mmCIF file of C-alpha atoms in Angstrom:
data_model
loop_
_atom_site.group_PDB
_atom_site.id
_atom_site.type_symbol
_atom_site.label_atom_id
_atom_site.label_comp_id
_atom_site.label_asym_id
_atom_site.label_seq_id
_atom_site.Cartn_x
_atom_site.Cartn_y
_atom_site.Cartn_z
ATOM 1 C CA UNK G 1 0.000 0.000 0.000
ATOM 2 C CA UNK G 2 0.925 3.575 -0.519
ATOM 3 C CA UNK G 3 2.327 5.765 1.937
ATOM 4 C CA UNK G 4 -0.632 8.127 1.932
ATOM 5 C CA UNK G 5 -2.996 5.180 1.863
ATOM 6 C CA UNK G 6 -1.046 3.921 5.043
ATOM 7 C CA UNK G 7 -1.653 6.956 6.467
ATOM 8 C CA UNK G 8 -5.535 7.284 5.815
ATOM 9 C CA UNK G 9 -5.640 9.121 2.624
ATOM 10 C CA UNK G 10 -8.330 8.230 -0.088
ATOM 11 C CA UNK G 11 -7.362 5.755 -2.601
ATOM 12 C CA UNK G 12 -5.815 7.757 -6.503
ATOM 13 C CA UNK G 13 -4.316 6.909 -9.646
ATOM 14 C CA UNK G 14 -0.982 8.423 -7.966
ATOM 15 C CA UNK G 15 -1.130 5.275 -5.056
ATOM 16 C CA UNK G 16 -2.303 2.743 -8.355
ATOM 17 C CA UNK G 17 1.386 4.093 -9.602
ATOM 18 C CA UNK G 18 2.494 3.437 -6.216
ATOM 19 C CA UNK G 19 1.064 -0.499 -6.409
ATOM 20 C CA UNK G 20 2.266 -0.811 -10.176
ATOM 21 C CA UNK G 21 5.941 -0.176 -8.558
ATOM 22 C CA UNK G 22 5.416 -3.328 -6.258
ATOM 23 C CA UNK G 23 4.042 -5.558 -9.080
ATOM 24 C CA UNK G 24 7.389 -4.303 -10.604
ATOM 25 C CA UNK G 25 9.625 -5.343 -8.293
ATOM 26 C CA UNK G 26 7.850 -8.908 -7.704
ATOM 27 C CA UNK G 27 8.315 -8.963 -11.225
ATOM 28 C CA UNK G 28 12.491 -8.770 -11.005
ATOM 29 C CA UNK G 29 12.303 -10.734 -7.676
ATOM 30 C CA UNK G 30 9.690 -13.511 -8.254
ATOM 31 C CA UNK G 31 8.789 -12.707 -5.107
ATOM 32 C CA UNK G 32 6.125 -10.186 -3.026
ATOM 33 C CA UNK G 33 7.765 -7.212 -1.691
ATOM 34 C CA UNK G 34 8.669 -7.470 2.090
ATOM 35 C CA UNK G 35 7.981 -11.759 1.990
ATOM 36 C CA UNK G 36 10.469 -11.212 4.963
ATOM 37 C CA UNK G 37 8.298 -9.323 7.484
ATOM 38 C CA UNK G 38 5.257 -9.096 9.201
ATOM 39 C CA UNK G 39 3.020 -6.999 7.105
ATOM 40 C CA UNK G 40 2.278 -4.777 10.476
ATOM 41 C CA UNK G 41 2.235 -1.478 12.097
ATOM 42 C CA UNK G 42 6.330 -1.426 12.015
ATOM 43 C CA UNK G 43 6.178 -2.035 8.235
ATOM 44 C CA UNK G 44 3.698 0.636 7.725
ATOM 45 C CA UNK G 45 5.776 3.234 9.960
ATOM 46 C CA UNK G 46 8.840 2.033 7.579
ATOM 47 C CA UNK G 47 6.963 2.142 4.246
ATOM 48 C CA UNK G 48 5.952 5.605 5.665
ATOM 49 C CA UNK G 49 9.673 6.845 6.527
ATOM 50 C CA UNK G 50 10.768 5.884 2.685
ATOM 51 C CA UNK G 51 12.043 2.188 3.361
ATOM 52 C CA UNK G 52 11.282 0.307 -0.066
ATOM 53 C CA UNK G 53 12.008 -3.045 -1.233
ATOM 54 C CA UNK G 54 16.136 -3.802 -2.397
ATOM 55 C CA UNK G 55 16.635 -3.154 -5.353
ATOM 56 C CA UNK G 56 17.147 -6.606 -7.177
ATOM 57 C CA UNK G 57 20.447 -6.422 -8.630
ATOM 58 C CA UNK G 58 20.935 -7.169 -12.289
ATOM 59 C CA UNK G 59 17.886 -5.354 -13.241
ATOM 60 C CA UNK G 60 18.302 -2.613 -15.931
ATOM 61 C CA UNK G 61 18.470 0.438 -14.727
ATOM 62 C CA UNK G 62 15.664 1.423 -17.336
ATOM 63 C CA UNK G 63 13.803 -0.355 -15.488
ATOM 64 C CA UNK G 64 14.480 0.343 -11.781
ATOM 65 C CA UNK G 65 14.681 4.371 -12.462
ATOM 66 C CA UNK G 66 11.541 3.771 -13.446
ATOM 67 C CA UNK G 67 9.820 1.463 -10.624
ATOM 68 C CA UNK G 68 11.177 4.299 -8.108
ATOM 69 C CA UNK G 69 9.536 6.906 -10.301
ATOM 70 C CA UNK G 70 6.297 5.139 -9.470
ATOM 71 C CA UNK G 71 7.254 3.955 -5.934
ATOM 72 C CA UNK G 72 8.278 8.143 -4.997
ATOM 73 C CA UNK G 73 7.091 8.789 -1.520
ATOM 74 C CA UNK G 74 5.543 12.381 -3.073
ATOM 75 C CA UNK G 75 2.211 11.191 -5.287
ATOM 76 C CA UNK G 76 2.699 14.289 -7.059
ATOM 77 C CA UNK G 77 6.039 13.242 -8.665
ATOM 78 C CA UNK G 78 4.917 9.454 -9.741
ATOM 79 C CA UNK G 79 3.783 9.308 -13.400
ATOM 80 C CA UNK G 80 -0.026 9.607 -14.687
ATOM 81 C CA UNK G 81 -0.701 6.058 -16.849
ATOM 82 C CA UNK G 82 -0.994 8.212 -19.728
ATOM 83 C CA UNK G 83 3.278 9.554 -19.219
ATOM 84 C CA UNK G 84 3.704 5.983 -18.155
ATOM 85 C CA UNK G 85 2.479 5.509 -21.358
ATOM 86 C CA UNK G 86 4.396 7.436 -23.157
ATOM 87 C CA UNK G 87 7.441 6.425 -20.931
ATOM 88 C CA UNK G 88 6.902 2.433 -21.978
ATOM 89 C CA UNK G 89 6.712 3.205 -25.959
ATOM 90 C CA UNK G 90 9.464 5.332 -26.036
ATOM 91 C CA UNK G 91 12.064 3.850 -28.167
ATOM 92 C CA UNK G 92 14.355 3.920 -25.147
ATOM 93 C CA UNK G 93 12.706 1.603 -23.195
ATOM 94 C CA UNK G 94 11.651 -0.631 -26.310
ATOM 95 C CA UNK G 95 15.630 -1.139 -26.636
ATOM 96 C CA UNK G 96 16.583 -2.058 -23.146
ATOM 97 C CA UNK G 97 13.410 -4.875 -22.862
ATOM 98 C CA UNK G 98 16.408 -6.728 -24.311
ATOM 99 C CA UNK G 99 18.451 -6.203 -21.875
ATOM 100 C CA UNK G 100 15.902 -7.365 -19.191
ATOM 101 C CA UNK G 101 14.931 -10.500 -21.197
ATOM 102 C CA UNK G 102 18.312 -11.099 -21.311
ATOM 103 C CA UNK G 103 19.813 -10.358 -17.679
ATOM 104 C CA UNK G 104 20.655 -12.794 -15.216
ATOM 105 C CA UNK G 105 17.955 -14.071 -12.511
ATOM 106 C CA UNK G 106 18.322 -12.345 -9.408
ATOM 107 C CA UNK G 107 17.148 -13.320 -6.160
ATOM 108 C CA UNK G 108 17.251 -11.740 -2.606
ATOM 109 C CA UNK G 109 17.269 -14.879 -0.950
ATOM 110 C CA UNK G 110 17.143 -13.350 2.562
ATOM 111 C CA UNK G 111 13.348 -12.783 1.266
ATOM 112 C CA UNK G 112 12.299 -16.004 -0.099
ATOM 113 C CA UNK G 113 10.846 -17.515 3.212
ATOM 114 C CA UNK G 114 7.510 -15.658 3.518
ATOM 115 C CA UNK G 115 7.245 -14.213 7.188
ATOM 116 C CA UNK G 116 4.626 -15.932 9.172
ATOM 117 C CA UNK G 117 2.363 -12.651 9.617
ATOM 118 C CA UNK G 118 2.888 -11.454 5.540
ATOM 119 C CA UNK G 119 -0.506 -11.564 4.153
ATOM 120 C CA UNK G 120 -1.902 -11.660 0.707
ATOM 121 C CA UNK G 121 -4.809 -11.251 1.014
ATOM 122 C CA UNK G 122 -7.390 -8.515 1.789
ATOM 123 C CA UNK G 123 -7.598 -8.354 5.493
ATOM 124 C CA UNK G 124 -8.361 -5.300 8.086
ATOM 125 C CA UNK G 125 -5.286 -4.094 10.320
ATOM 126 C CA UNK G 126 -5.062 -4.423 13.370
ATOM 127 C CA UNK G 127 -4.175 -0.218 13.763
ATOM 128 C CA UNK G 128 -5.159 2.610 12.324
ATOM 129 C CA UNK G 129 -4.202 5.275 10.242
ATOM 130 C CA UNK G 130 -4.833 7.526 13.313
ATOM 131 C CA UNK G 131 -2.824 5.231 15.146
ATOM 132 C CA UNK G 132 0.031 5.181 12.375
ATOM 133 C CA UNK G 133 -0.092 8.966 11.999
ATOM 134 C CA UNK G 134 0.306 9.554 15.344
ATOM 135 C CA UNK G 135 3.394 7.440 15.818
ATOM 136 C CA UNK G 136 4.734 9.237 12.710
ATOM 137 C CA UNK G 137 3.805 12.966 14.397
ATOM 138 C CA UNK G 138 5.103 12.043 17.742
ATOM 139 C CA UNK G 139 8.499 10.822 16.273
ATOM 140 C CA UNK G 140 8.558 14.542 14.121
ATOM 141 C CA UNK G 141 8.282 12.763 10.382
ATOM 142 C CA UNK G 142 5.437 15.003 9.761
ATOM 143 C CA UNK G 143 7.089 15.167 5.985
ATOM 144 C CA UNK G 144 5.726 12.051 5.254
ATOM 145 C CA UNK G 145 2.364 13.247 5.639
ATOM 146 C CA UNK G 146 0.796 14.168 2.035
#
């Protein structure tokens, strides 16, 4: 989920960017981002301070500039579909698919054993965004608010 989602914000294309970045990384991981850890109120506070998923290495860098374009913790700054758009079709990116068909499989195998508490699935937390934004206040991130 999106920072601003984490932190009790209404749903927007900008946080369907943010989700596209995820599905992104699975994609050069062939796993879920953060298998590792319990998907909790200490991932959310992390998510929230800027942590992301490692970069998987051997990815193009096509590629990954682009997955943190759509993963920036400002929605204003991640692309609209339509630039993303634009951004796939450009004759740039057309030439380094090659180089991502072609790279070598990368794994961060400290993540391939799913975390007990990682879920899936659509499920209610057990905080809140008040909760989580308090935390985030009371610890003076108030940047991370959108």
């Amino acid at each position: 989920m999106a920072p601003e989602i984490l932190r009790g914000k209404s749903y927007t294309p900008a946080s369907d960017m943010y989700s596209f970045s995820m599905i992104m990384w699975e994609f050069t991981s062939g796993i879920p981002p953060f298998n590792n850890r319990a998907h909790d109120i200490q991932l959310s506070l992390s998510i929230c301070k800027g942590e992301r998923p490692e970069i998987i290495e051997n990815s193009p860098q096509c590629y990954v500039d682009l997955m943190k374009l759509c993963w920036d913790e400002d929605p204003l700054k991640r692309p609209s579909s339509k630039e993303m758009l634009n951004i796939i079709i450009n004759e740039e990116l057309k030439c380094n698919i090659l180089k991502f068909i072609n790279a070598p499989i990368g794994y961060n195998n400290s993540a391939t054993e799913p975390h007990a508490q990682a879920y899936y699935t659509s499920r209610l937390h057990d905080f809140t965004s008040k909760q989580l934004n308090e935390i985030l206040e009371s610890e003076d991130l108030n940047d991370c608010m959108v």
